[in-house]
Amino acid sequence: MTAADIHRTILAVWRIEQPRLITGLSRMLRDVTLAEDLTQEALVAALEHWPATGVPDKPGAWLMATAKRRALDDLRRRRMLALKHEMLIRDLEQEQQAMPDPDAGLDDDIGDELLRLIFTACHPRLSREARATLALRMICGLTTEEIARAFLQPEATIAQRIVRAKRTLSESGLAYETPRGEELSERLASVLEVVYLIFNEGYTAARGDEWLRPQLCNDALRMGRVLTLVAPQEAEAHGLLALMELNASRTAARTDVAGDPILLMDQNRMLWDRLQIRRGLLALTRAHELGGARGFYALQAAIVACHARAGAAGETDWPRIATLYAELTALVRSPIIELNRAVAIGMAEGPAAALAIVDGLAGEPALKSYHLLESVRGDLLFKLARFAEARAAFEAAARLARNKREHELLQRRVADAARRSEIVR
């Protein structure tokens, strides 16, 4: 492997293993901030050693063992007098002797542990924005850029929010726990938001070479299923699970053999997972039974359910989808939701009606760098046979797209619009 290959491998391994490292170390050390620091040190060690020694057979185990050694060294160096820390040192020393195989230290049950960490980060002492940001960065391994896209905020704003949240978490001594009763309810909305954003990043990656990140989707689905058990009477927990199950049911149809995106209306619906659709519809029914039909996640799940129930693209109930988006807009003021409503209006009433809505969003500061605004606008212009304008919109969208697959898709749309423009001319 070349040095560049090794560097890419290290970063790929890091994205996969970071949540496991922080989870295991946080449980041992009872200190989320220290655990995050130690995982960063393990990454630095890999960057220093692997180019010379090669990538280990079990890279995740190597990182965990390195982080544990750094933890033990740190505890020894500071010679802490507190009994808690003395016990930690003894536990780590005994584990090193009892489990010489570093792979044995890896956590198998990451689902509940990861969720516990997210509950910790979502403490009411932190602001709502800080809770989700901290959990996504420290615990779930999303980059500052990916989080900024999720919140439609500048990267500098997100970076500052992370620093402040980590300081609060470190200085306040917040417990590493899964809260119960009222405490759980206080944190649940923020935890649901974190799981939702994790799934979204996995469903359509903000950047990188691949359009999908299945591991993130699977992690979010697992946590969503656990949350419906932890909070069985919370309608929005079931609504979120329904939304994720229904969206994930389309995974096999969303890319071709080369990994390139296939848009919803072009997908082979025979590849949609009918079992997962049934699970999603059952979760949506449960959300409705609990009185949550008009919840943020349940409304989105109802929209996706319209697609799931349509046997063919032409059978989709677009007027119903447009109505659901209108309800969602009334519930949450979001330019992205309004953009999605425009797409539904375009399918139900025609592209001209949708274009008026999209053009009205052009001045939204939050959408200034959002490539899908120009992408949707280009699609509507294309349908109106305004091919030169469509080409310009697709070019603008391609410049903003940070994901390689989306960028290439938009470049193909640029070329298609250019060809149509020449024919018309």
Tab-separated table of C-alpha atoms in Angstrom, residues 55-418:
chain	number	residue	atom	x	y	z
A	55	VAL	CA	-2.146	-1.498	8.900
A	56	PRO	CA	-2.705	-4.107	11.677
A	57	ASP	CA	-4.855	-7.148	10.991
A	58	LYS	CA	-7.301	-5.845	13.611
A	59	PRO	CA	-7.030	-2.055	13.378
A	60	GLY	CA	-9.954	-1.379	15.711
A	61	ALA	CA	-8.430	-3.578	18.395
A	62	TRP	CA	-5.068	-1.824	17.952
A	63	LEU	CA	-6.709	1.568	18.472
A	64	MET	CA	-8.585	0.380	21.560
A	65	ALA	CA	-5.480	-1.169	23.100
A	66	THR	CA	-3.485	2.000	22.420
A	67	ALA	CA	-6.177	4.204	23.954
A	68	LYS	CA	-6.348	1.977	27.045
A	69	ARG	CA	-2.587	2.150	27.491
A	70	ARG	CA	-2.753	5.940	27.233
A	71	ALA	CA	-5.558	5.940	29.811
A	72	LEU	CA	-3.533	3.820	32.188
A	73	ASP	CA	-0.439	5.971	31.680
A	74	ASP	CA	-2.488	9.101	32.301
A	75	LEU	CA	-3.925	7.774	35.537
A	76	ARG	CA	-0.529	6.613	36.748
A	77	ARG	CA	1.168	9.879	35.817
A	78	ARG	CA	-1.267	12.031	37.747
A	79	ARG	CA	-1.188	9.704	40.780
A	80	MET	CA	-4.755	10.465	41.671
A	81	LEU	CA	-5.593	9.878	45.332
A	82	ALA	CA	-9.309	9.428	44.937
A	83	LEU	CA	-10.476	5.854	45.506
A	84	LYS	CA	-12.425	5.915	42.252
A	85	HIS	CA	-9.278	6.448	40.251
A	86	GLU	CA	-7.272	3.907	42.215
A	87	MET	CA	-9.955	1.342	41.430
A	88	LEU	CA	-9.832	2.261	37.762
A	89	ILE	CA	-6.077	1.676	37.651
A	90	ARG	CA	-6.428	-1.752	39.271
A	91	ASP	CA	-9.286	-2.694	36.916
A	92	LEU	CA	-7.262	-1.709	33.867
A	93	GLU	CA	-4.162	-3.554	35.065
A	94	GLN	CA	-6.183	-6.695	35.759
A	95	GLU	CA	-7.842	-6.459	32.345
A	96	GLN	CA	-4.441	-6.140	30.646
A	97	GLN	CA	-3.320	-9.347	32.380
A	98	ALA	CA	-6.565	-11.241	31.897
A	99	MET	CA	-7.065	-10.291	28.250
A	100	PRO	CA	-3.760	-10.165	26.387
A	101	ASP	CA	-5.669	-10.240	23.095
A	102	PRO	CA	-6.514	-6.554	22.489
A	103	ASP	CA	-9.534	-7.527	20.424
A	104	ALA	CA	-11.131	-8.913	23.573
A	105	GLY	CA	-11.447	-5.374	24.871
A	106	LEU	CA	-13.756	-4.273	22.121
A	107	ASP	CA	-17.398	-3.766	23.002
A	108	ASP	CA	-19.909	-6.028	21.339
A	109	ASP	CA	-22.961	-4.312	22.803
A	110	ILE	CA	-22.371	-0.847	21.406
A	111	GLY	CA	-26.021	-0.042	20.866
A	112	ASP	CA	-27.101	0.538	24.451
A	113	GLU	CA	-23.726	2.000	25.436
A	114	LEU	CA	-23.769	4.463	22.554
A	115	LEU	CA	-27.297	5.481	23.467
A	116	ARG	CA	-26.256	5.972	27.097
A	117	LEU	CA	-23.505	8.314	25.960
A	118	ILE	CA	-25.962	10.286	23.848
A	119	PHE	CA	-28.264	10.632	26.858
A	120	THR	CA	-25.275	11.918	28.838
A	121	ALA	CA	-24.440	14.513	26.188
A	122	CYS	CA	-28.101	15.569	26.035
A	123	HIS	CA	-28.185	16.804	29.634
A	124	PRO	CA	-30.677	19.654	30.234
A	125	ARG	CA	-27.822	21.824	31.540
A	126	LEU	CA	-26.673	22.140	27.933
A	127	SER	CA	-28.668	24.075	25.356
A	128	ARG	CA	-30.723	22.064	22.870
A	129	GLU	CA	-28.354	22.940	20.042
A	130	ALA	CA	-25.302	22.105	22.148
A	131	ARG	CA	-26.686	18.706	23.151
A	132	ALA	CA	-27.143	17.477	19.599
A	133	THR	CA	-23.919	19.051	18.369
A	134	LEU	CA	-21.820	17.518	21.141
A	135	ALA	CA	-23.323	14.073	20.696
A	136	LEU	CA	-22.868	14.114	16.933
A	137	ARG	CA	-19.244	15.275	17.118
A	138	MET	CA	-17.803	13.493	20.142
A	139	ILE	CA	-19.841	10.350	20.270
A	140	CYS	CA	-21.039	9.664	16.752
A	141	GLY	CA	-17.922	10.822	14.940
A	142	LEU	CA	-19.520	13.259	12.500
A	143	THR	CA	-17.217	16.021	11.309
A	144	THR	CA	-17.820	19.692	12.026
A	145	GLU	CA	-18.662	20.154	8.341
A	146	GLU	CA	-21.282	17.378	8.406
A	147	ILE	CA	-22.892	18.798	11.552
A	148	ALA	CA	-22.893	22.293	10.051
A	149	ARG	CA	-24.787	20.973	7.040
A	150	ALA	CA	-27.307	19.204	9.273
A	151	PHE	CA	-28.050	22.435	11.163
A	152	LEU	CA	-27.568	24.755	8.157
A	153	GLN	CA	-25.024	26.706	10.191
A	154	PRO	CA	-21.491	27.993	9.428
A	155	GLU	CA	-18.705	25.617	10.441
A	156	ALA	CA	-17.182	28.247	12.733
A	157	THR	CA	-20.449	28.486	14.676
A	158	ILE	CA	-20.596	24.717	15.129
A	159	ALA	CA	-16.921	24.551	16.182
A	160	GLN	CA	-17.485	27.166	18.874
A	161	ARG	CA	-20.609	25.371	20.058
A	162	ILE	CA	-18.666	22.121	20.422
A	163	VAL	CA	-15.894	23.792	22.461
A	164	ARG	CA	-18.386	25.418	24.839
A	165	ALA	CA	-20.417	22.233	25.247
A	166	LYS	CA	-17.321	20.128	25.997
A	167	ARG	CA	-16.221	22.658	28.609
A	168	THR	CA	-19.626	22.574	30.284
A	169	LEU	CA	-19.715	18.774	30.219
A	170	SER	CA	-16.208	18.513	31.658
A	171	GLU	CA	-16.639	21.105	34.396
A	172	SER	CA	-20.083	20.073	35.570
A	173	GLY	CA	-19.329	16.430	36.338
A	174	LEU	CA	-22.404	15.170	34.533
A	175	ALA	CA	-23.086	11.506	35.180
A	176	TYR	CA	-22.586	8.770	32.608
A	177	GLU	CA	-26.061	7.274	32.774
A	178	THR	CA	-29.350	6.410	31.192
A	179	PRO	CA	-31.906	8.598	33.011
A	180	ARG	CA	-35.308	7.322	34.080
A	181	GLY	CA	-38.744	8.815	34.526
A	182	GLU	CA	-38.928	12.598	34.249
A	183	GLU	CA	-35.210	12.903	33.551
A	184	LEU	CA	-35.572	10.624	30.544
A	185	SER	CA	-38.484	12.669	29.201
A	186	GLU	CA	-36.460	15.884	29.589
A	187	ARG	CA	-33.692	14.510	27.389
A	188	LEU	CA	-35.662	12.356	24.979
A	189	ALA	CA	-36.444	15.040	22.396
A	190	SER	CA	-32.753	15.878	22.040
A	191	VAL	CA	-31.793	12.203	21.844
A	192	LEU	CA	-34.377	11.635	19.108
A	193	GLU	CA	-32.946	14.592	17.205
A	194	VAL	CA	-29.421	13.161	17.430
A	195	VAL	CA	-30.544	9.739	16.187
A	196	TYR	CA	-32.513	11.411	13.385
A	197	LEU	CA	-29.468	13.411	12.242
A	198	ILE	CA	-27.217	10.347	12.407
A	199	PHE	CA	-29.633	8.484	10.146
A	200	ASN	CA	-29.851	11.412	7.732
A	201	GLU	CA	-26.073	11.588	7.364
A	202	GLY	CA	-25.978	7.862	6.664
A	203	TYR	CA	-28.889	8.047	4.238
A	204	THR	CA	-27.316	10.828	2.152
A	205	ALA	CA	-23.717	11.558	3.076
A	206	ALA	CA	-22.703	15.215	3.177
A	207	ARG	CA	-19.313	14.538	1.640
A	208	GLY	CA	-16.944	11.777	0.619
A	209	ASP	CA	-16.855	9.279	-2.237
A	210	GLU	CA	-20.022	7.338	-1.407
A	211	TRP	CA	-23.608	8.531	-1.373
A	212	LEU	CA	-24.652	6.165	1.435
A	213	ARG	CA	-23.060	5.391	4.799
A	214	PRO	CA	-24.953	2.221	5.803
A	215	GLN	CA	-23.220	1.878	9.172
A	216	LEU	CA	-24.678	5.170	10.372
A	217	CYS	CA	-28.154	4.160	9.185
A	218	ASN	CA	-27.863	0.822	10.956
A	219	ASP	CA	-26.622	2.457	14.166
A	220	ALA	CA	-29.522	4.910	14.092
A	221	LEU	CA	-32.056	2.151	13.411
A	222	ARG	CA	-30.710	0.067	16.273
A	223	MET	CA	-30.903	3.011	18.653
A	224	GLY	CA	-34.365	3.918	17.395
A	225	ARG	CA	-35.597	0.405	18.164
A	226	VAL	CA	-34.057	0.567	21.637
A	227	LEU	CA	-35.697	3.950	22.271
A	228	THR	CA	-39.167	2.537	21.596
A	229	LEU	CA	-38.439	0.019	24.362
A	230	VAL	CA	-36.947	2.595	26.724
A	231	ALA	CA	-39.875	5.005	26.142
A	232	PRO	CA	-42.757	2.836	24.847
A	233	GLN	CA	-45.419	5.491	25.470
A	234	GLU	CA	-43.601	8.271	23.593
A	235	ALA	CA	-45.324	8.693	20.242
A	236	GLU	CA	-42.403	10.505	18.641
A	237	ALA	CA	-40.035	7.620	19.398
A	238	HIS	CA	-42.305	5.385	17.324
A	239	GLY	CA	-42.687	8.107	14.694
A	240	LEU	CA	-38.925	8.390	14.296
A	241	LEU	CA	-38.536	4.625	14.070
A	242	ALA	CA	-41.270	4.522	11.401
A	243	LEU	CA	-39.506	7.248	9.426
A	244	MET	CA	-36.151	5.451	9.523
A	245	GLU	CA	-37.568	2.000	8.750
A	246	LEU	CA	-39.555	3.285	5.769
A	247	ASN	CA	-36.645	5.273	4.351
A	248	ALA	CA	-34.185	2.421	4.913
A	249	SER	CA	-36.504	0.007	3.088
A	250	ARG	CA	-35.420	1.673	-0.171
A	251	THR	CA	-31.667	1.219	0.393
A	252	ALA	CA	-31.118	-1.574	-2.143
A	253	ALA	CA	-32.782	0.474	-4.892
A	254	ARG	CA	-31.074	3.820	-4.208
A	255	THR	CA	-27.757	3.100	-5.989
A	256	ASP	CA	-26.721	1.162	-9.076
A	257	VAL	CA	-23.951	-1.455	-9.238
A	258	ALA	CA	-21.358	1.320	-9.545
A	259	GLY	CA	-22.660	3.078	-6.431
A	260	ASP	CA	-24.195	5.984	-8.330
A	261	PRO	CA	-27.474	7.458	-7.009
A	262	ILE	CA	-30.832	6.404	-8.415
A	263	LEU	CA	-33.488	9.015	-7.693
A	264	LEU	CA	-36.770	8.011	-6.083
A	265	MET	CA	-38.966	8.137	-9.180
A	266	ASP	CA	-36.515	5.976	-11.144
A	267	GLN	CA	-36.050	3.260	-8.529
A	268	ASN	CA	-36.976	-0.388	-9.050
A	269	ARG	CA	-39.651	-0.798	-6.379
A	270	MET	CA	-39.293	-4.567	-6.509
A	271	LEU	CA	-36.028	-4.008	-4.611
A	272	TRP	CA	-37.732	-2.211	-1.746
A	273	ASP	CA	-37.707	-4.264	1.464
A	274	ARG	CA	-41.356	-5.159	2.075
A	275	LEU	CA	-40.661	-6.528	5.568
A	276	GLN	CA	-39.034	-3.274	6.583
A	277	ILE	CA	-41.951	-1.357	5.106
A	278	ARG	CA	-44.342	-3.403	7.241
A	279	ARG	CA	-42.235	-2.676	10.331
A	280	GLY	CA	-42.294	1.018	9.498
A	281	LEU	CA	-46.050	1.103	8.963
A	282	LEU	CA	-46.607	-0.715	12.261
A	283	ALA	CA	-44.448	1.823	14.078
A	284	LEU	CA	-46.385	4.648	12.402
A	285	THR	CA	-49.676	3.083	13.480
A	286	ARG	CA	-48.376	2.894	17.042
A	287	ALA	CA	-47.406	6.582	16.940
A	288	HIS	CA	-50.951	7.411	15.825
A	289	GLU	CA	-52.462	5.240	18.573
A	290	LEU	CA	-50.444	7.222	21.123
A	291	GLY	CA	-51.849	10.491	19.779
A	292	GLY	CA	-48.750	11.511	17.855
A	293	ALA	CA	-50.071	11.661	14.289
A	294	ARG	CA	-49.095	15.343	14.026
A	295	GLY	CA	-45.634	14.951	15.493
A	296	PHE	CA	-42.516	16.079	13.619
A	297	TYR	CA	-41.281	12.558	12.893
A	298	ALA	CA	-44.711	10.964	12.441
A	299	LEU	CA	-45.643	13.514	9.758
A	300	GLN	CA	-42.428	12.791	7.860
A	301	ALA	CA	-43.053	9.062	8.230
A	302	ALA	CA	-46.561	9.538	6.820
A	303	ILE	CA	-45.018	11.234	3.770
A	304	VAL	CA	-42.618	8.347	3.185
A	305	ALA	CA	-45.494	5.917	3.740
A	306	CYS	CA	-47.262	7.456	0.736
A	307	HIS	CA	-44.324	6.391	-1.409
A	308	ALA	CA	-44.138	2.956	0.234
A	309	ARG	CA	-47.803	2.266	-0.484
A	310	ALA	CA	-47.541	3.248	-4.158
A	311	GLY	CA	-46.959	0.209	-6.340
A	312	ALA	CA	-45.511	2.394	-9.094
A	313	ALA	CA	-44.150	5.922	-9.254
A	314	GLY	CA	-47.213	7.111	-11.167
A	315	GLU	CA	-49.516	5.920	-8.383
A	316	THR	CA	-47.961	8.189	-5.737
A	317	ASP	CA	-50.512	10.358	-3.919
A	318	TRP	CA	-48.712	13.684	-4.426
A	319	PRO	CA	-51.634	15.899	-3.290
A	320	ARG	CA	-51.622	14.019	0.026
A	321	ILE	CA	-47.844	14.461	0.314
A	322	ALA	CA	-48.165	18.189	-0.378
A	323	THR	CA	-50.805	18.452	2.348
A	324	LEU	CA	-48.586	16.628	4.847
A	325	TYR	CA	-45.692	18.953	4.028
A	326	ALA	CA	-47.992	21.923	4.637
A	327	GLU	CA	-48.814	20.511	8.086
A	328	LEU	CA	-45.118	19.981	8.728
A	329	THR	CA	-44.346	23.566	7.704
A	330	ALA	CA	-47.009	24.819	10.112
A	331	LEU	CA	-45.350	22.804	12.877
A	332	VAL	CA	-41.710	23.683	12.146
A	333	ARG	CA	-40.502	26.716	10.215
A	334	SER	CA	-37.801	25.286	7.976
A	335	PRO	CA	-36.720	26.327	4.475
A	336	ILE	CA	-35.749	22.719	3.717
A	337	ILE	CA	-39.252	21.518	4.532
A	338	GLU	CA	-40.630	24.290	2.309
A	339	LEU	CA	-38.293	23.166	-0.475
A	340	ASN	CA	-39.587	19.609	-0.129
A	341	ARG	CA	-43.152	20.933	-0.195
A	342	ALA	CA	-42.310	22.666	-3.456
A	343	VAL	CA	-41.216	19.352	-4.956
A	344	ALA	CA	-44.542	17.796	-3.946
A	345	ILE	CA	-46.462	20.780	-5.358
A	346	GLY	CA	-44.524	20.374	-8.590
A	347	MET	CA	-45.609	16.761	-8.872
A	348	ALA	CA	-49.229	17.488	-7.893
A	349	GLU	CA	-49.862	20.803	-9.676
A	350	GLY	CA	-47.056	21.188	-12.176
A	351	PRO	CA	-43.523	22.641	-12.241
A	352	ALA	CA	-44.593	26.272	-12.686
A	353	ALA	CA	-46.403	26.331	-9.336
A	354	ALA	CA	-43.398	24.762	-7.637
A	355	LEU	CA	-40.893	27.118	-9.261
A	356	ALA	CA	-42.659	30.117	-7.733
A	357	ILE	CA	-42.112	28.622	-4.271
A	358	VAL	CA	-38.487	27.739	-4.974
A	359	ASP	CA	-37.695	31.190	-6.307
A	360	GLY	CA	-39.164	32.603	-3.117
A	361	LEU	CA	-36.592	30.635	-1.121
A	362	ALA	CA	-33.626	32.053	-3.024
A	363	GLY	CA	-32.972	34.718	-0.385
A	364	GLU	CA	-32.982	32.318	2.584
A	365	PRO	CA	-29.584	32.676	4.335
A	366	ALA	CA	-29.703	29.070	5.542
A	367	LEU	CA	-29.924	27.806	1.953
A	368	LYS	CA	-27.083	29.933	0.611
A	369	SER	CA	-24.747	26.922	0.344
A	370	TYR	CA	-27.423	24.227	0.104
A	371	HIS	CA	-26.918	22.516	-3.239
A	372	LEU	CA	-30.368	20.933	-3.346
A	373	LEU	CA	-32.031	24.341	-3.721
A	374	GLU	CA	-30.363	24.839	-7.106
A	375	SER	CA	-30.797	21.168	-7.949
A	376	VAL	CA	-34.569	21.320	-7.420
A	377	ARG	CA	-34.750	24.610	-9.305
A	378	GLY	CA	-32.828	23.049	-12.208
A	379	ASP	CA	-35.190	20.088	-12.314
A	380	LEU	CA	-38.251	22.338	-12.443
A	381	LEU	CA	-36.719	24.497	-15.182
A	382	PHE	CA	-35.841	21.342	-17.118
A	383	LYS	CA	-39.466	20.179	-16.959
A	384	LEU	CA	-40.542	23.577	-18.228
A	385	ALA	CA	-38.159	23.148	-21.203
A	386	ARG	CA	-36.099	26.146	-20.046
A	387	PHE	CA	-32.947	24.140	-20.672
A	388	ALA	CA	-30.332	26.904	-20.659
A	389	GLU	CA	-31.545	28.104	-17.258
A	390	ALA	CA	-31.717	24.521	-16.038
A	391	ARG	CA	-28.110	23.996	-17.072
A	392	ALA	CA	-27.000	27.064	-15.102
A	393	ALA	CA	-28.898	25.867	-12.019
A	394	PHE	CA	-27.389	22.374	-12.206
A	395	GLU	CA	-23.917	23.899	-12.612
A	396	ALA	CA	-24.487	26.003	-9.482
A	397	ALA	CA	-25.691	22.920	-7.591
A	398	ALA	CA	-22.662	20.897	-8.707
A	399	ARG	CA	-20.308	23.599	-7.422
A	400	LEU	CA	-21.932	23.401	-3.992
A	401	ALA	CA	-22.179	19.591	-3.737
A	402	ARG	CA	-19.502	18.129	-1.465
A	403	ASN	CA	-20.364	14.488	-2.030
A	404	LYS	CA	-18.567	12.986	-5.036
A	405	ARG	CA	-21.554	10.888	-6.198
A	406	GLU	CA	-23.974	13.799	-6.008
A	407	HIS	CA	-21.492	16.037	-7.801
A	408	GLU	CA	-21.181	13.520	-10.636
A	409	LEU	CA	-24.972	13.123	-10.851
A	410	LEU	CA	-25.387	16.878	-11.163
A	411	GLN	CA	-22.686	17.038	-13.830
A	412	ARG	CA	-24.648	14.483	-15.841
A	413	ARG	CA	-27.731	16.658	-15.492
A	414	VAL	CA	-25.702	19.648	-16.691
A	415	ALA	CA	-24.715	17.697	-19.803
A	416	ASP	CA	-28.294	16.554	-20.416
A	417	ALA	CA	-29.624	20.100	-20.120
A	418	ALA	CA	-26.883	21.327	-22.458
